N, CA, C and O atoms as a DFTB+ gen file, in Angstrom:
740 C
 N C O
     1  1     192.915      29.883    -143.454
     2  2     192.770      28.493    -143.040
     3  2     192.999      27.584    -144.222
     4  3     192.604      27.898    -145.345
     5  1     193.636      26.459    -143.972
     6  2     193.695      25.464    -145.034
     7  2     192.427      24.609    -144.969
     8  3     191.627      24.733    -144.042
     9  1     192.263      23.760    -145.946
    10  2     191.033      22.967    -146.060
    11  2     190.805      22.099    -144.826
    12  3     189.670      21.966    -144.367
    13  1     191.869      21.506    -144.284
    14  2     191.724      20.639    -143.109
    15  2     191.220      21.411    -141.902
    16  3     190.365      20.925    -141.163
    17  1     191.750      22.620    -141.699
    18  2     191.290      23.442    -140.577
    19  2     189.822      23.828    -140.741
    20  3     189.046      23.787    -139.786
    21  1     189.457      24.201    -141.960
    22  2     188.064      24.567    -142.222
    23  2     187.139      23.386    -141.944
    24  3     186.117      23.549    -141.278
    25  1     187.486      22.191    -142.447
    26  2     186.628      21.017    -142.239
    27  2     186.572      20.639    -140.761
    28  3     185.538      20.176    -140.279
    29  1     187.666      20.831    -140.045
    30  2     187.651      20.549    -138.612
    31  2     186.654      21.469    -137.912
    32  3     185.876      21.013    -137.074
    33  1     186.669      22.746    -138.243
    34  2     185.744      23.697    -137.628
    35  2     184.301      23.379    -138.006
    36  3     183.412      23.445    -137.157
    37  1     184.057      23.035    -139.272
    38  2     182.693      22.684    -139.683
    39  2     182.234      21.432    -138.950
    40  3     181.119      21.387    -138.430
    41  1     183.109      20.396    -138.908
    42  2     182.767      19.134    -138.252
    43  2     182.500      19.274    -136.767
    44  3     181.718      18.511    -136.200
    45  1     183.137      20.236    -136.137
    46  2     182.937      20.464    -134.703
    47  2     181.797      21.428    -134.429
    48  3     181.523      21.753    -133.274
    49  1     181.122      21.895    -135.490
    50  2     180.006      22.808    -135.308
    51  2     180.422      24.216    -134.950
    52  3     179.606      24.975    -134.427
    53  1     181.674      24.596    -135.215
    54  2     182.164      25.915    -134.845
    55  2     181.926      26.970    -135.925
    56  3     182.229      28.146    -135.723
    57  1     181.401      26.565    -137.033
    58  2     181.072      27.511    -138.088
    59  2     179.748      27.090    -138.714
    60  3     179.271      25.983    -138.462
    61  1     179.170      27.928    -139.498
    62  2     177.869      27.637    -140.095
    63  2     177.983      26.607    -141.211
    64  3     179.007      26.534    -141.891
    65  1     176.943      25.817    -141.398
    66  2     176.925      24.796    -142.451
    67  2     176.986      25.401    -143.848
    68  3     177.297      24.691    -144.804
    69  1     176.702      26.680    -143.993
    70  2     176.733      27.286    -145.315
    71  2     178.099      27.118    -145.972
    72  3     178.185      27.066    -147.199
    73  1     179.162      27.032    -145.187
    74  2     180.492      26.809    -145.754
    75  2     180.533      25.494    -146.534
    76  3     181.214      25.390    -147.554
    77  1     179.808      24.507    -146.052
    78  2     179.757      23.214    -146.728
    79  2     178.885      23.222    -147.965
    80  3     178.949      22.291    -148.769
    81  1     178.073      24.251    -148.136
    82  2     177.200      24.320    -149.303
    83  2     177.980      24.657    -150.574
    84  3     177.516      24.369    -151.678
    85  1     179.140      25.253    -150.430
    86  2     179.953      25.615    -151.588
    87  2     180.481      24.359    -152.268
    88  3     180.588      24.313    -153.494
    89  1     180.805      23.354    -151.491
    90  2     181.384      22.109    -152.003
    91  2     180.243      21.178    -152.396
    92  3     179.361      20.893    -151.587
    93  1     180.263      20.703    -153.645
    94  2     179.168      19.872    -154.146
    95  2     179.724      18.570    -154.711
    96  3     180.855      18.515    -155.195
    97  1     178.913      17.534    -154.639
    98  2     179.283      16.216    -155.154
    99  2     178.250      15.771    -156.179
   100  3     177.060      16.052    -156.035
   101  1     178.706      15.082    -157.202
   102  2     177.819      14.405    -158.141
   103  2     177.858      12.927    -157.814
   104  3     178.933      12.329    -157.779
   105  1     176.702      12.330    -157.575
   106  2     176.626      10.931    -157.158
   107  2     175.715      10.184    -158.122
   108  3     174.602      10.628    -158.400
   109  1     176.186       9.050    -158.633
   110  2     175.384       8.183    -159.492
   111  2     175.111       6.901    -158.729
   112  3     176.041       6.273    -158.223
   113  1     173.861       6.507    -158.639
   114  2     173.459       5.272    -157.960
   115  2     172.898       4.339    -159.034
   116  3     171.839       4.611    -159.599
   117  1     173.598       3.250    -159.313
   118  2     173.187       2.345    -160.377
   119  2     173.877       1.004    -160.199
   120  3     175.090       0.995    -159.987
   121  1     173.191      -0.128    -160.271
   122  2     171.738      -0.262    -160.315
   123  2     171.155      -0.253    -158.909
   124  3     171.762      -0.761    -157.966
   125  1     170.013       0.311    -158.790
   126  2     169.262       0.339    -157.538
   127  2     167.801       0.063    -157.851
   128  3     167.374       0.177    -159.000
   129  1     167.048      -0.293    -156.844
   130  2     165.623      -0.551    -157.044
   131  2     164.834       0.756    -156.975
   132  3     165.330       1.778    -156.502
   133  1     163.600       0.693    -157.455
   134  2     162.727       1.861    -157.329
   135  2     162.364       2.091    -155.864
   136  3     162.045       3.217    -155.484
   137  1     162.406       1.070    -155.052
   138  2     162.209       1.232    -153.609
   139  2     163.303       2.149    -153.073
   140  3     163.029       3.072    -152.305
   141  1     164.537       1.891    -153.481
   142  2     165.674       2.702    -153.049
   143  2     165.517       4.151    -153.501
   144  3     165.679       5.069    -152.697
   145  1     165.203       4.364    -154.777
   146  2     165.132       5.741    -155.284
   147  2     164.049       6.536    -154.574
   148  3     164.219       7.728    -154.318
   149  1     162.938       5.886    -154.256
   150  2     161.859       6.598    -153.563
   151  2     162.236       6.923    -152.117
   152  3     161.776       7.914    -151.551
   153  1     163.074       6.079    -151.536
   154  2     163.558       6.358    -150.186
   155  2     164.599       7.473    -150.223
   156  3     164.602       8.344    -149.353
   157  1     165.477       7.456    -151.217
   158  2     166.548       8.442    -151.302
   159  2     166.027       9.860    -151.526
   160  3     166.556      10.809    -150.947
   161  1     165.011      10.012    -152.348
   162  2     164.569      11.369    -152.707
   163  2     163.854      12.090    -151.569
   164  3     163.443      13.239    -151.730
   165  1     163.703      11.449    -150.453
   166  2     163.131      12.147    -149.299
   167  2     164.085      13.205    -148.771
   168  3     163.665      14.121    -148.065
   169  1     165.384      13.085    -149.112
   170  2     166.349      14.138    -148.762
   171  2     166.205      15.214    -149.831
   172  3     166.528      14.975    -150.995
   173  1     165.724      16.393    -149.450
   174  2     165.395      17.397    -150.457
   175  2     166.204      18.674    -150.372
   176  3     166.369      19.350    -151.388
   177  1     166.709      19.031    -149.223
   178  2     167.378      20.314    -149.066
   179  2     168.819      20.190    -149.565
   180  3     169.575      19.341    -149.093
   181  1     169.189      21.036    -150.513
   182  2     170.544      21.031    -151.055
   183  2     170.811      19.926    -152.048
   184  3     171.970      19.612    -152.322
   185  1     169.756      19.319    -152.601
   186  2     169.927      18.186    -153.510
   187  2     169.076      18.387    -154.762
   188  3     167.938      18.849    -154.686
   189  1     169.644      18.033    -155.911
   190  2     168.846      17.932    -157.134
   191  2     169.026      16.524    -157.675
   192  3     170.095      15.928    -157.542
   193  1     167.970      15.996    -158.287
   194  2     167.965      14.613    -158.753
   195  2     167.652      14.530    -160.241
   196  3     166.959      15.379    -160.802
   197  1     168.174      13.500    -160.853
   198  2     167.773      13.079    -162.189
   199  2     167.613      11.573    -162.088
   200  3     168.556      10.866    -161.730
   201  1     166.429      11.082    -162.401
   202  2     166.103       9.677    -162.166
   203  2     165.589       9.039    -163.439
   204  3     164.947       9.691    -164.263
   205  1     165.881       7.740    -163.594
   206  2     165.328       7.001    -164.729
   207  2     163.815       7.035    -164.642
   208  3     163.239       6.802    -163.579
   209  1     163.184       7.320    -165.743
   210  2     161.727       7.364    -165.801
   211  2     161.211       6.106    -166.476
   212  3     161.690       5.737    -167.547
   213  1     160.256       5.456    -165.873
   214  2     159.669       4.268    -166.498
   215  2     158.589       4.634    -167.506
   216  3     158.044       3.758    -168.178
   217  1     158.277       5.921    -167.615
   218  2     157.231       6.353    -168.539
   219  2     157.717       6.657    -169.934
   220  3     156.909       6.936    -170.820
   221  1     159.033       6.611    -170.155
   222  2     159.523       6.903    -171.496
   223  2     160.494       5.861    -172.041
   224  3     161.116       6.081    -173.080
   225  1     160.631       4.724    -171.349
   226  2     161.431       3.612    -171.868
   227  2     160.636       2.322    -171.723
   228  3     159.752       2.219    -170.872
   229  1     160.954       1.352    -172.547
   230  2     160.325       0.035    -172.441
   231  2     161.065      -0.742    -171.355
   232  3     162.262      -1.002    -171.484
   233  1     160.371      -1.105    -170.305
   234  2     160.999      -1.709    -169.118
   235  2     160.955      -3.228    -169.083
   236  3     161.402      -3.829    -168.107
   237  1     160.433      -3.857    -170.112
   238  2     160.222      -5.308    -170.009
   239  2     161.493      -6.118    -169.842
   240  3     161.430      -7.244    -169.348
   241  1     162.644      -5.591    -170.234
   242  2     163.891      -6.351    -170.130
   243  2     164.794      -5.894    -168.991
   244  3     165.928      -6.359    -168.874
   245  1     164.309      -5.000    -168.165
   246  2     165.092      -4.582    -167.005
   247  2     165.085      -5.686    -165.949
   248  3     164.108      -6.423    -165.813
   249  1     166.165      -5.789    -165.220
   250  2     166.275      -6.772    -164.142
   251  2     165.524      -6.276    -162.907
   252  3     165.034      -5.147    -162.858
   253  1     165.453      -7.156    -161.921
   254  2     164.928      -6.760    -160.619
   255  2     166.036      -6.981    -159.584
   256  3     166.923      -7.814    -159.772
   257  1     165.968      -6.230    -158.509
   258  2     166.919      -6.374    -157.401
   259  2     166.332      -7.405    -156.449
   260  3     165.175      -7.314    -156.038
   261  1     167.145      -8.372    -156.114
   262  2     166.703      -9.473    -155.263
   263  2     167.210      -9.263    -153.845
   264  3     168.421      -9.274    -153.624
   265  1     166.317      -9.071    -152.879
   266  2     166.762      -8.965    -151.481
   267  2     167.484     -10.231    -151.037
   268  3     167.039     -11.339    -151.337
   269  1     168.590     -10.073    -150.329
   270  2     169.409     -11.213    -149.912
   271  2     168.650     -12.236    -149.080
   272  3     168.987     -13.420    -149.104
   273  1     167.643     -11.805    -148.352
   274  2     166.905     -12.728    -147.487
   275  2     166.281     -13.868    -148.296
   276  3     166.091     -14.967    -147.774
   277  1     165.964     -13.614    -149.558
   278  2     165.349     -14.644    -150.388
   279  2     166.334     -15.724    -150.818
   280  3     165.917     -16.762    -151.332
   281  1     167.623     -15.505    -150.621
   282  2     168.625     -16.486    -151.026
   283  2     168.932     -17.504    -149.937
   284  3     169.640     -18.479    -150.186
   285  1     168.413     -17.292    -148.744
   286  2     168.635     -18.251    -147.667
   287  2     167.920     -19.561    -148.011
   288  3     166.820     -19.546    -148.563
   289  1     168.542     -20.679    -147.687
   290  2     168.005     -21.985    -148.068
   291  2     166.625     -22.245    -147.478
   292  3     165.792     -22.888    -148.116
   293  1     166.374     -21.758    -146.280
   294  2     165.062     -22.010    -145.675
   295  2     163.948     -21.189    -146.328
   296  3     162.770     -21.426    -146.061
   297  1     164.307     -20.237    -147.171
   298  2     163.308     -19.375    -147.808
   299  2     163.172     -19.636    -149.304
   300  3     162.820     -18.720    -150.047
   301  1     163.441     -20.856    -149.770
   302  2     163.380     -21.149    -151.205
   303  2     161.987     -20.920    -151.781
   304  3     161.876     -20.479    -152.925
   305  1     160.933     -21.199    -151.041
   306  2     159.585     -20.962    -151.574
   307  2     159.316     -19.462    -151.706
   308  3     158.623     -19.031    -152.628
   309  1     159.864     -18.674    -150.788
   310  2     159.715     -17.227    -150.888
   311  2     160.464     -16.722    -152.117
   312  3     159.964     -15.858    -152.837
   313  1     161.662     -17.258    -152.361
   314  2     162.429     -16.877    -153.546
   315  2     161.644     -17.218    -154.809
   316  3     161.532     -16.395    -155.717
   317  1     161.113     -18.409    -154.862
   318  2     160.333     -18.833    -156.032
   319  2     159.134     -17.898    -156.245
   320  3     158.871     -17.472    -157.370
   321  1     158.423     -17.586    -155.184
   322  2     157.250     -16.705    -155.292
   323  2     157.643     -15.295    -155.724
   324  3     156.936     -14.670    -156.515
   325  1     158.774     -14.786    -155.206
   326  2     159.255     -13.458    -155.590
   327  2     159.573     -13.408    -157.080
   328  3     159.143     -12.497    -157.789
   329  1     160.333     -14.402    -157.547
   330  2     160.707     -14.446    -158.966
   331  2     159.471     -14.595    -159.841
   332  3     159.339     -13.907    -160.853
   333  1     158.559     -15.494    -159.454
   334  2     157.336     -15.696    -160.241
   335  2     156.504     -14.418    -160.293
   336  3     155.959     -14.075    -161.342
   337  1     156.406     -13.721    -159.181
   338  2     155.629     -12.489    -159.130
   339  2     156.253     -11.407    -160.019
   340  3     155.544     -10.719    -160.753
   341  1     157.575     -11.259    -159.951
   342  2     158.263     -10.256    -160.779
   343  2     158.111     -10.587    -162.256
   344  3     157.849      -9.695    -163.062
   345  1     158.272     -11.852    -162.622
   346  2     158.123     -12.248    -164.029
   347  2     156.697     -12.054    -164.520
   348  3     156.486     -11.629    -165.656
   349  1     155.722     -12.360    -163.680
   350  2     154.321     -12.172    -164.062
   351  2     154.006     -10.693    -164.277
   352  3     153.307     -10.336    -165.225
   353  1     154.516      -9.841    -163.405
   354  2     154.281      -8.403    -163.565
   355  2     154.899      -7.899    -164.864
   356  3     154.281      -7.117    -165.586
   357  1     156.117      -8.347    -165.161
   358  2     156.764      -7.933    -166.405
   359  2     156.029      -8.500    -167.618
   360  3     155.958      -7.844    -168.658
   361  1     155.487      -9.699    -167.498
   362  2     154.701     -10.301    -168.582
   363  2     153.423      -9.491    -168.816
   364  3     153.071      -9.203    -169.960
   365  1     152.735      -9.125    -167.744
   366  2     151.513      -8.328    -167.871
   367  2     151.807      -6.969    -168.504
   368  3     151.013      -6.461    -169.296
   369  1     152.935      -6.393    -168.157
   370  2     153.383      -5.137    -168.742
   371  2     153.517      -5.292    -170.265
   372  3     152.995      -4.479    -171.028
   373  1     154.220      -6.345    -170.691
   374  2     154.427      -6.587    -172.126
   375  2     153.118      -6.870    -172.844
   376  3     152.907      -6.380    -173.953
   377  1     152.237      -7.648    -172.236
   378  2     150.939      -7.965    -172.852
   379  2     150.106      -6.696    -173.023
   380  3     149.504      -6.486    -174.076
   381  1     150.069      -5.866    -172.009
   382  2     149.299      -4.620    -172.116
   383  2     149.780      -3.775    -173.285
   384  3     148.973      -3.207    -174.022
   385  1     151.096      -3.693    -173.454
   386  2     151.659      -2.872    -174.527
   387  2     151.443      -3.521    -175.890
   388  3     150.960      -2.880    -176.823
   389  1     151.809      -4.814    -175.996
   390  2     151.791      -5.496    -177.295
   391  2     150.396      -5.893    -177.755
   392  3     150.043      -5.689    -178.916
   393  1     149.610      -6.454    -176.863
   394  2     148.300      -6.991    -177.280
   395  2     147.189      -5.950    -177.214
   396  3     146.246      -6.000    -178.002
   397  1     147.292      -5.020    -176.293
   398  2     146.183      -4.083    -176.085
   399  2     146.513      -2.636    -176.441
   400  3     145.649      -1.763    -176.369
   401  1     147.759      -2.385    -176.824
   402  2     148.126      -1.038    -177.229
   403  2     148.159      -0.020    -176.111
   404  3     148.062       1.181    -176.364
   405  1     148.293      -0.480    -174.878
   406  2     148.375       0.431    -173.731
   407  2     149.725       1.154    -173.798
   408  3     150.738       0.542    -174.136
   409  1     149.742       2.416    -173.486
   410  2     151.000       3.169    -173.514
   411  2     151.923       2.701    -172.394
   412  3     151.471       2.168    -171.381
   413  1     153.226       2.909    -172.592
   414  2     154.161       2.503    -171.538
   415  2     153.964       3.334    -170.277
   416  3     154.269       2.880    -169.174
   417  1     153.452       4.555    -170.439
   418  2     153.178       5.379    -169.260
   419  2     152.109       4.743    -168.380
   420  3     152.198       4.795    -167.154
   421  1     151.102       4.145    -169.003
   422  2     150.026       3.512    -168.227
   423  2     150.369       2.089    -167.829
   424  3     150.015       1.654    -166.734
   425  1     151.049       1.358    -168.694
   426  2     151.395      -0.037    -168.406
   427  2     152.368      -0.157    -167.236
   428  3     152.395      -1.186    -166.560
   429  1     153.158       0.868    -166.991
   430  2     154.175       0.793    -165.942
   431  2     153.612       0.602    -164.538
   432  3     154.354       0.245    -163.623
   433  1     152.334       0.829    -164.356
   434  2     151.743       0.669    -163.025
   435  2     151.766      -0.767    -162.523
   436  3     151.610      -0.999    -161.324
   437  1     151.958      -1.731    -163.411
   438  2     152.018      -3.129    -162.958
   439  2     153.438      -3.578    -162.654
   440  3     153.633      -4.685    -162.153
   441  1     154.430      -2.752    -162.940
   442  2     155.822      -3.146    -162.742
   443  2     156.154      -3.275    -161.252
   444  3     155.610      -2.546    -160.423
   445  1     157.056      -4.211    -160.920
   446  2     157.444      -4.384    -159.513
   447  2     158.336      -3.240    -159.036
   448  3     159.060      -2.637    -159.828
   449  1     158.279      -2.950    -157.761
   450  2     159.114      -1.897    -157.172
   451  2     160.584      -2.301    -157.129
   452  3     161.455      -1.448    -156.957
   453  1     160.862      -3.569    -157.280
   454  2     162.242      -4.053    -157.249
   455  2     162.931      -3.928    -158.605
   456  3     164.084      -4.333    -158.753
   457  1     162.237      -3.372    -159.592
   458  2     162.820      -3.169    -160.913
   459  2     164.056      -2.284    -160.816
   460  3     164.061      -1.290    -160.089
   461  1     165.116      -2.655    -161.561
   462  2     166.334      -1.853    -161.494
   463  2     166.115      -0.472    -162.097
   464  3     165.344      -0.292    -163.040
   465  1     166.809       0.478    -161.529
   466  2     166.704       1.854    -161.952
   467  2     168.045       2.521    -161.698
   468  3     168.991       1.872    -161.252
   469  1     168.128       3.788    -161.976
   470  2     169.299       4.587    -161.630
   471  2     168.821       5.959    -161.201
   472  3     167.723       6.395    -161.546
   473  1     169.657       6.614    -160.455
   474  2     169.368       7.968    -160.028
   475  2     170.705       8.696    -159.865
   476  3     171.680       8.135    -159.365
   477  1     170.725       9.940    -160.293
   478  2     171.900      10.783    -160.111
   479  2     171.485      11.952    -159.229
   480  3     170.343      12.409    -159.277
   481  1     172.419      12.421    -158.431
   482  2     172.105      13.584    -157.617
   483  2     173.310      14.511    -157.556
   484  3     174.462      14.079    -157.592
   485  1     173.010      15.771    -157.466
   486  2     173.983      16.818    -157.206
   487  2     173.664      17.290    -155.793
   488  3     172.544      17.713    -155.508
   489  1     174.656      17.215    -154.913
   490  2     174.372      17.435    -153.509
   491  2     175.513      18.189    -152.844
   492  3     176.686      17.952    -153.133
   493  1     175.156      19.088    -151.962
   494  2     176.169      19.845    -151.222
   495  2     176.830      18.942    -150.187
   496  3     176.270      17.917    -149.798
   497  1     177.997      19.322    -149.756
   498  2     178.714      18.548    -148.739
   499  2     177.905      18.424    -147.456
   500  3     177.813      17.340    -146.879
   501  1     177.319      19.528    -147.009
   502  2     176.526      19.474    -145.781
   503  2     175.344      18.524    -145.909
   504  3     175.071      17.739    -145.001
   505  1     174.637      18.596    -147.043
   506  2     173.479      17.715    -147.264
   507  2     173.922      16.267    -147.406
   508  3     173.225      15.362    -146.948
   509  1     175.084      16.031    -148.041
   510  2     175.583      14.670    -148.214
   511  2     175.922      14.046    -146.869
   512  3     175.592      12.888    -146.616
   513  1     176.582      14.814    -146.007
   514  2     176.913      14.299    -144.677
   515  2     175.650      14.010    -143.876
   516  3     175.557      12.977    -143.212
   517  1     174.686      14.911    -143.934
   518  2     173.422      14.709    -143.219
   519  2     172.681      13.485    -143.762
   520  3     172.134      12.691    -142.997
   521  1     172.668      13.342    -145.085
   522  2     172.027      12.186    -145.711
   523  2     172.687      10.897    -145.260
   524  3     172.002       9.948    -144.879
   525  1     174.009      10.856    -145.300
   526  2     174.723       9.657    -144.853
   527  2     174.420       9.351    -143.397
   528  3     174.120       8.210    -143.047
   529  1     174.498      10.371    -142.546
   530  2     174.301      10.147    -141.117
   531  2     172.910       9.600    -140.801
   532  3     172.736       8.914    -139.793
   533  1     171.919       9.890    -141.642
   534  2     170.574       9.345    -141.447
   535  2     170.393       7.983    -142.106
   536  3     169.656       7.140    -141.597
   537  1     171.059       7.766    -143.229
   538  2     170.786       6.582    -144.047
   539  2     171.695       5.393    -143.799
   540  3     171.516       4.355    -144.434
   541  1     172.669       5.505    -142.893
   542  2     173.564       4.380    -142.646
   543  2     173.079       3.480    -141.516
   544  3     173.729       2.478    -141.219
   545  1     171.985       3.796    -140.893
   546  2     171.516       3.055    -139.719
   547  2     170.904       1.712    -140.113
   548  3     169.945       1.661    -140.883
   549  1     171.460       0.639    -139.586
   550  2     170.947      -0.694    -139.894
   551  2     169.620      -0.989    -139.201
   552  3     168.941      -1.958    -139.540
   553  1     169.251      -0.155    -138.232
   554  2     167.990      -0.390    -137.524
   555  2     166.803       0.251    -138.226
   556  3     165.681      -0.242    -138.110
   557  1     167.030       1.344    -138.954
   558  2     165.907       2.088    -139.517
   559  2     165.887       2.141    -141.036
   560  3     164.904       2.593    -141.622
   561  1     166.956       1.688    -141.685
   562  2     167.043       1.794    -143.136
   563  2     167.016       0.415    -143.780
   564  3     167.335      -0.588    -143.143
   565  1     166.632       0.380    -145.045
   566  2     166.629      -0.881    -145.789
   567  2     168.063      -1.329    -146.040
   568  3     168.993      -0.523    -146.019
   569  1     168.225      -2.614    -146.275
   570  2     169.554      -3.165    -146.536
   571  2     170.196      -2.486    -147.744
   572  3     171.406      -2.257    -147.754
   573  1     169.408      -2.167    -148.747
   574  2     169.931      -1.533    -149.954
   575  2     170.470      -0.132    -149.643
   576  3     171.505       0.269    -150.175
   577  1     169.778       0.597    -148.794
   578  2     170.213       1.938    -148.413
   579  2     171.497       1.880    -147.583
   580  3     172.389       2.707    -147.768
   581  1     171.595       0.921    -146.681
   582  2     172.788       0.801    -145.837
   583  2     174.001       0.434    -146.694
   584  3     175.084       0.985    -146.495
   585  1     173.835      -0.485    -147.636
   586  2     174.934      -0.845    -148.536
   587  2     175.360       0.377    -149.341
   588  3     176.553       0.633    -149.505
   589  1     174.393       1.122    -149.839
   590  2     174.707       2.336    -150.602
   591  2     175.451       3.351    -149.729
   592  3     176.439       3.943    -150.164
   593  1     174.975       3.549    -148.506
   594  2     175.604       4.520    -147.607
   595  2     177.046       4.130    -147.321
   596  3     177.918       4.998    -147.279
   597  1     177.312       2.862    -147.126
   598  2     178.678       2.410    -146.864
   599  2     179.567       2.608    -148.086
   600  3     180.721       3.017    -147.957
   601  1     179.037       2.322    -149.265
   602  2     179.846       2.530    -150.471
   603  2     180.063       4.021    -150.712
   604  3     181.122       4.422    -151.194
   605  1     179.073       4.842    -150.382
   606  2     179.220       6.297    -150.479
   607  2     180.348       6.777    -149.572
   608  3     181.176       7.590    -149.984
   609  1     180.381       6.279    -148.347
   610  2     181.421       6.666    -147.401
   611  2     182.804       6.293    -147.931
   612  3     183.749       7.069    -147.790
   613  1     182.930       5.121    -148.533
   614  2     184.208       4.690    -149.097
   615  2     184.652       5.631    -150.218
   616  3     185.837       5.941    -150.336
   617  1     183.703       6.085    -151.041
   618  2     184.044       7.012    -152.123
   619  2     184.433       8.390    -151.584
   620  3     185.360       9.017    -152.095
   621  1     183.734       8.854    -150.567
   622  2     184.085      10.147    -149.969
   623  2     185.487      10.055    -149.360
   624  3     186.278      10.991    -149.478
   625  1     185.792       8.938    -148.716
   626  2     187.120       8.757    -148.117
   627  2     188.211       8.819    -149.188
   628  3     189.300       9.334    -148.934
   629  1     187.922       8.296    -150.385
   630  2     188.893       8.334    -151.485
   631  2     189.008       9.720    -152.098
   632  3     190.110      10.223    -152.319
   633  1     187.859      10.336    -152.370
   634  2     187.830      11.596    -153.124
   635  2     188.008      12.838    -152.254
   636  3     188.572      13.835    -152.705
   637  1     187.535      12.783    -151.023
   638  2     187.585      13.957    -150.149
   639  2     187.850      13.531    -148.708
   640  3     187.002      13.737    -147.840
   641  1     189.015      12.942    -148.443
   642  2     189.291      12.459    -147.073
   643  2     189.219      13.563    -146.024
   644  3     188.936      13.281    -144.860
   645  1     189.466      14.796    -146.407
   646  2     189.399      15.931    -145.493
   647  2     187.982      16.163    -144.965
   648  3     187.807      16.826    -143.943
   649  1     186.961      15.620    -145.657
   650  2     185.570      15.816    -145.234
   651  2     185.079      14.729    -144.280
   652  3     183.957      14.822    -143.783
   653  1     185.872      13.718    -144.014
   654  2     185.439      12.572    -143.217
   655  2     184.930      12.924    -141.814
   656  3     184.061      12.208    -141.316
   657  1     185.410      13.972    -141.149
   658  2     184.858      14.294    -139.821
   659  2     183.357      14.588    -139.836
   660  3     182.696      14.472    -138.804
   661  1     182.819      14.965    -140.984
   662  2     181.388      15.267    -141.074
   663  2     180.532      14.005    -141.133
   664  3     179.337      14.062    -140.843
   665  1     181.117      12.874    -141.500
   666  2     180.385      11.629    -141.692
   667  2     180.525      10.798    -140.431
   668  3     181.423       9.966    -140.304
   669  1     179.611      11.045    -139.502
   670  2     179.700      10.450    -138.168
   671  2     178.893       9.166    -138.026
   672  3     179.114       8.409    -137.081
   673  1     177.986       8.910    -138.919
   674  2     177.122       7.754    -138.775
   675  2     175.899       8.092    -137.948
   676  3     175.702       9.241    -137.554
   677  1     175.091       7.103    -137.690
   678  2     173.858       7.343    -136.943
   679  2     174.127       7.282    -135.443
   680  3     175.205       6.876    -135.009
   681  1     173.147       7.686    -134.672
   682  2     173.296       7.651    -133.218
   683  2     172.200       6.801    -132.577
   684  3     171.835       7.021    -131.422
   685  1     171.679       5.832    -133.328
   686  2     170.590       4.994    -132.819
   687  2     171.083       3.770    -132.060
   688  3     170.274       2.944    -131.637
   689  1     172.385       3.636    -131.881
   690  2     172.901       2.485    -131.145
   691  2     173.146       1.283    -132.027
   692  3     173.404       0.195    -131.512
   693  1     173.074       1.439    -133.340
   694  2     173.298       0.284    -134.209
   695  2     174.778      -0.048    -134.280
   696  3     175.617       0.756    -133.876
   697  1     175.096      -1.207    -134.784
   698  2     176.475      -1.660    -134.798
   699  2     177.343      -0.906    -135.780
   700  3     178.565      -1.049    -135.742
   701  1     176.757      -0.106    -136.661
   702  2     177.568       0.645    -137.610
   703  2     178.424       1.687    -136.905
   704  3     179.538       1.968    -137.346
   705  1     177.933       2.254    -135.838
   706  2     178.712       3.267    -135.127
   707  2     179.205       2.781    -133.775
   708  3     180.019       3.452    -133.140
   709  1     178.739       1.648    -133.331
   710  2     179.190       1.106    -132.054
   711  2     179.682      -0.316    -132.285
   712  3     179.806      -0.758    -133.427
   713  1     179.954      -1.015    -131.223
   714  2     180.452      -2.379    -131.370
   715  2     179.309      -3.335    -131.645
   716  3     178.150      -3.026    -131.365
   717  1     179.629      -4.481    -132.186
   718  2     178.628      -5.493    -132.519
   719  2     177.960      -6.052    -131.263
   720  3     176.894      -6.661    -131.354
   721  1     178.566      -5.857    -130.101
   722  2     178.031      -6.408    -128.865
   723  2     176.880      -5.588    -128.270
   724  3     176.308      -5.992    -127.257
   725  1     176.535      -4.473    -128.860
   726  2     175.442      -3.691    -128.285
   727  2     174.146      -4.485    -128.333
   728  3     173.966      -5.307    -129.232
   729  1     173.241      -4.259    -127.389
   730  2     171.990      -5.017    -127.389
   731  2     171.112      -4.695    -128.594
   732  3     170.186      -5.448    -128.894
   733  1     171.380      -3.606    -129.283
   734  2     170.572      -3.229    -130.440
   735  2     170.964      -3.979    -131.705
   736  3     170.171      -4.070    -132.642
   737  1     172.191      -4.523    -131.740
   738  2     172.715      -5.123    -132.985
   739  2     171.956      -6.372    -133.362
   740  3     172.264      -6.999    -134.375
């Protein structure tokens, strides 16, 4: 069989997923929030991770990820409160370290979850397709995860177009896999 025939059989469920375990991808996610990384690592089978640790670097100058909803004009007070809260948390982090000698491992507990981070993963083709199919749903996933899933799909299409039959999307009725006119959109 050539690669296309094999992927067709795997995508149609005519062979075992173990065939997809041979093919592995290295994925770097950067910049992402700690909210994102904690959501991503719930996929555990066939995946290994390496993640930025806040316990061994000084985080006071890292940025935060700003949810798009805060940029809407009607939500300017929410944007102001979000920025003030993130800056205050980073200030408290710096004060604990500089003024009180608290270790960065302990001071990190005051840091916001929106702090930028990175995560790398080594993942099998089968696990990557399963991860995408669960994480692309606009109804159940965070906006950051959906954006990541879409960019992941674009990269798979470039690097491994023969694997695209495995990336079917979600089946929850969201507009990502159906038309925008569905009542769920």
